[in-house]
């Protein structure tokens, strides 16, 4: 399953500013150095969603210093698991990779009350992902 000593997970959404950043933050926080964590967007935004930053800060996880990154073919090829979050057909596909599509509401333009349940669902999925990979 893994390409090296530890699995690599790539989180992809359109802007790489909310869902994928929260997921990457949780996976890095909860799995530590057991799993390599990447995130990217098919059309990355200019900055991380400030409400996503606030929601994660409530959990003691700082994603404020992250920057949205453009999705590259190399990132997909380097990953064992590719988790998409609403990027549709813009995500490259490579045979042999494990793909999951997480249907999550988009936190863009939402207040903290709407983003917390998205964050909590991401955490639950991350915990299940860690169990499946370790």
Coordinates of C-alpha atoms in Angstrom, one line a residue:
X1 CA 0.0 0.0 0.0
X2 CA 2.7 2.5 0.9
X3 CA 5.5 3.8 -1.4
X4 CA 8.0 4.2 1.5
X5 CA 8.2 3.7 5.2
X6 CA 5.0 5.7 5.8
X7 CA 1.9 6.4 3.8
X8 CA 1.4 9.7 2.1
X9 CA -2.1 11.3 2.0
X10 CA -3.0 14.2 -0.3
X11 CA -6.1 16.3 0.5
X12 CA -7.6 18.1 -2.5
X13 CA -10.3 20.7 -2.8
X14 CA -10.8 23.6 -5.3
X15 CA -9.3 26.5 -3.4
X16 CA -7.1 24.6 -0.8
X17 CA -8.3 27.2 1.7
X18 CA -10.8 25.4 4.0
X19 CA -11.7 21.7 4.0
X20 CA -8.4 20.3 2.7
X21 CA -6.4 22.6 5.0
X22 CA -8.5 21.5 8.1
X23 CA -8.1 17.8 7.1
X24 CA -4.3 18.2 6.6
X25 CA -4.1 20.0 10.0
X26 CA -6.0 17.3 11.8
X27 CA -4.0 14.5 10.2
X28 CA -0.7 16.1 11.0
X29 CA -1.9 16.8 14.5
X30 CA -3.3 13.4 15.2
X31 CA -0.9 11.1 13.3
X32 CA 2.2 13.0 14.0
X33 CA 5.1 11.8 11.8
X34 CA 3.5 8.4 11.1
X35 CA 1.8 9.7 7.9
X36 CA 3.1 12.2 5.3
X37 CA 0.5 14.9 4.8
X38 CA 0.0 17.0 1.6
X39 CA -2.8 19.3 0.5
X40 CA -3.5 21.2 -2.7
X41 CA -6.2 22.8 -4.8
X42 CA -7.3 22.7 -8.4
X43 CA -7.7 26.5 -8.4
X44 CA -5.9 27.6 -5.1
X45 CA -7.1 30.7 -3.3
X46 CA -5.0 33.6 -2.1
X47 CA -5.2 32.7 1.6
X48 CA -6.5 30.2 4.1
X49 CA -10.2 30.8 5.0
X50 CA -9.9 32.8 8.3
X51 CA -13.0 31.0 9.7
X52 CA -11.3 27.6 9.1
X53 CA -8.3 29.0 10.9
X54 CA -10.5 30.0 13.8
X55 CA -12.3 26.7 13.9
X56 CA -9.1 24.8 14.0
X57 CA -7.6 27.1 16.6
X58 CA -10.5 26.1 18.9
X59 CA -9.1 22.6 18.7
X60 CA -5.6 23.7 19.5
X61 CA -4.4 23.3 15.9
X62 CA -2.7 26.3 14.1
X63 CA -3.1 26.3 10.3
X64 CA -2.8 30.1 10.1
X65 CA 0.7 29.9 8.5
X66 CA -0.4 27.6 5.7
X67 CA -0.7 28.8 2.1
X68 CA -3.0 27.3 -0.6
X69 CA -0.9 25.3 -3.0
X70 CA -1.7 24.3 -6.6
X71 CA -2.5 20.6 -7.3
X72 CA 0.3 19.0 -9.3
X73 CA 0.5 15.6 -11.0
X74 CA 3.7 15.0 -9.0
X75 CA 1.8 15.4 -5.7
X76 CA -0.8 12.9 -6.8
X77 CA 1.8 10.4 -8.0
X78 CA 3.7 10.7 -4.7
X79 CA 0.6 9.9 -2.7
X80 CA -0.8 6.6 -1.5
X81 CA -4.2 8.0 -0.7
X82 CA -5.9 10.9 -2.5
X83 CA -8.9 12.4 -0.7
X84 CA -11.0 14.8 -2.8
X85 CA -13.4 17.3 -1.4
X86 CA -15.5 18.7 -4.1
X87 CA -13.0 19.3 -6.9
X88 CA -15.0 17.2 -9.4
X89 CA -13.2 16.0 -12.5
X90 CA -10.3 18.4 -12.1
X91 CA -8.4 15.9 -9.9
X92 CA -5.9 13.7 -11.9
X93 CA -6.4 10.0 -11.6
X94 CA -3.7 7.3 -11.5
X95 CA -4.4 3.6 -11.3
X96 CA -3.3 1.9 -8.1
X97 CA -3.9 4.9 -5.9
X98 CA -6.6 4.8 -3.1
X99 CA -9.1 7.5 -3.8
X100 CA -11.8 8.7 -1.5
X101 CA -14.3 11.5 -2.1
X102 CA -15.4 13.2 1.0
X103 CA -18.7 15.1 0.5
X104 CA -18.4 18.0 2.9
X105 CA -20.1 21.4 2.9
X106 CA -17.8 24.2 1.7
X107 CA -16.9 26.5 4.6
X108 CA -16.3 29.4 2.2
X109 CA -18.4 32.4 3.2
X110 CA -19.7 30.6 6.3
X111 CA -19.6 31.8 9.9
X112 CA -18.0 29.9 12.7
X113 CA -21.3 28.2 13.7
X114 CA -21.6 26.6 10.3
X115 CA -17.9 25.7 10.1
X116 CA -17.7 23.8 13.4
X117 CA -19.8 20.9 12.2
X118 CA -17.7 20.6 9.0
X119 CA -14.6 20.6 11.2
X120 CA -16.0 18.0 13.5
X121 CA -17.0 15.7 10.6
X122 CA -13.5 16.1 9.1
X123 CA -12.0 15.1 12.5
X124 CA -14.1 11.9 12.6
X125 CA -13.1 11.0 9.1
X126 CA -9.4 11.7 9.9
X127 CA -9.6 9.4 12.9
X128 CA -11.0 6.6 10.8
X129 CA -8.4 7.2 8.1
X130 CA -5.5 6.9 10.6
X131 CA -6.9 3.6 11.8
X132 CA -7.0 2.3 8.2
X133 CA -3.5 3.4 7.5
X134 CA -1.6 2.5 10.7

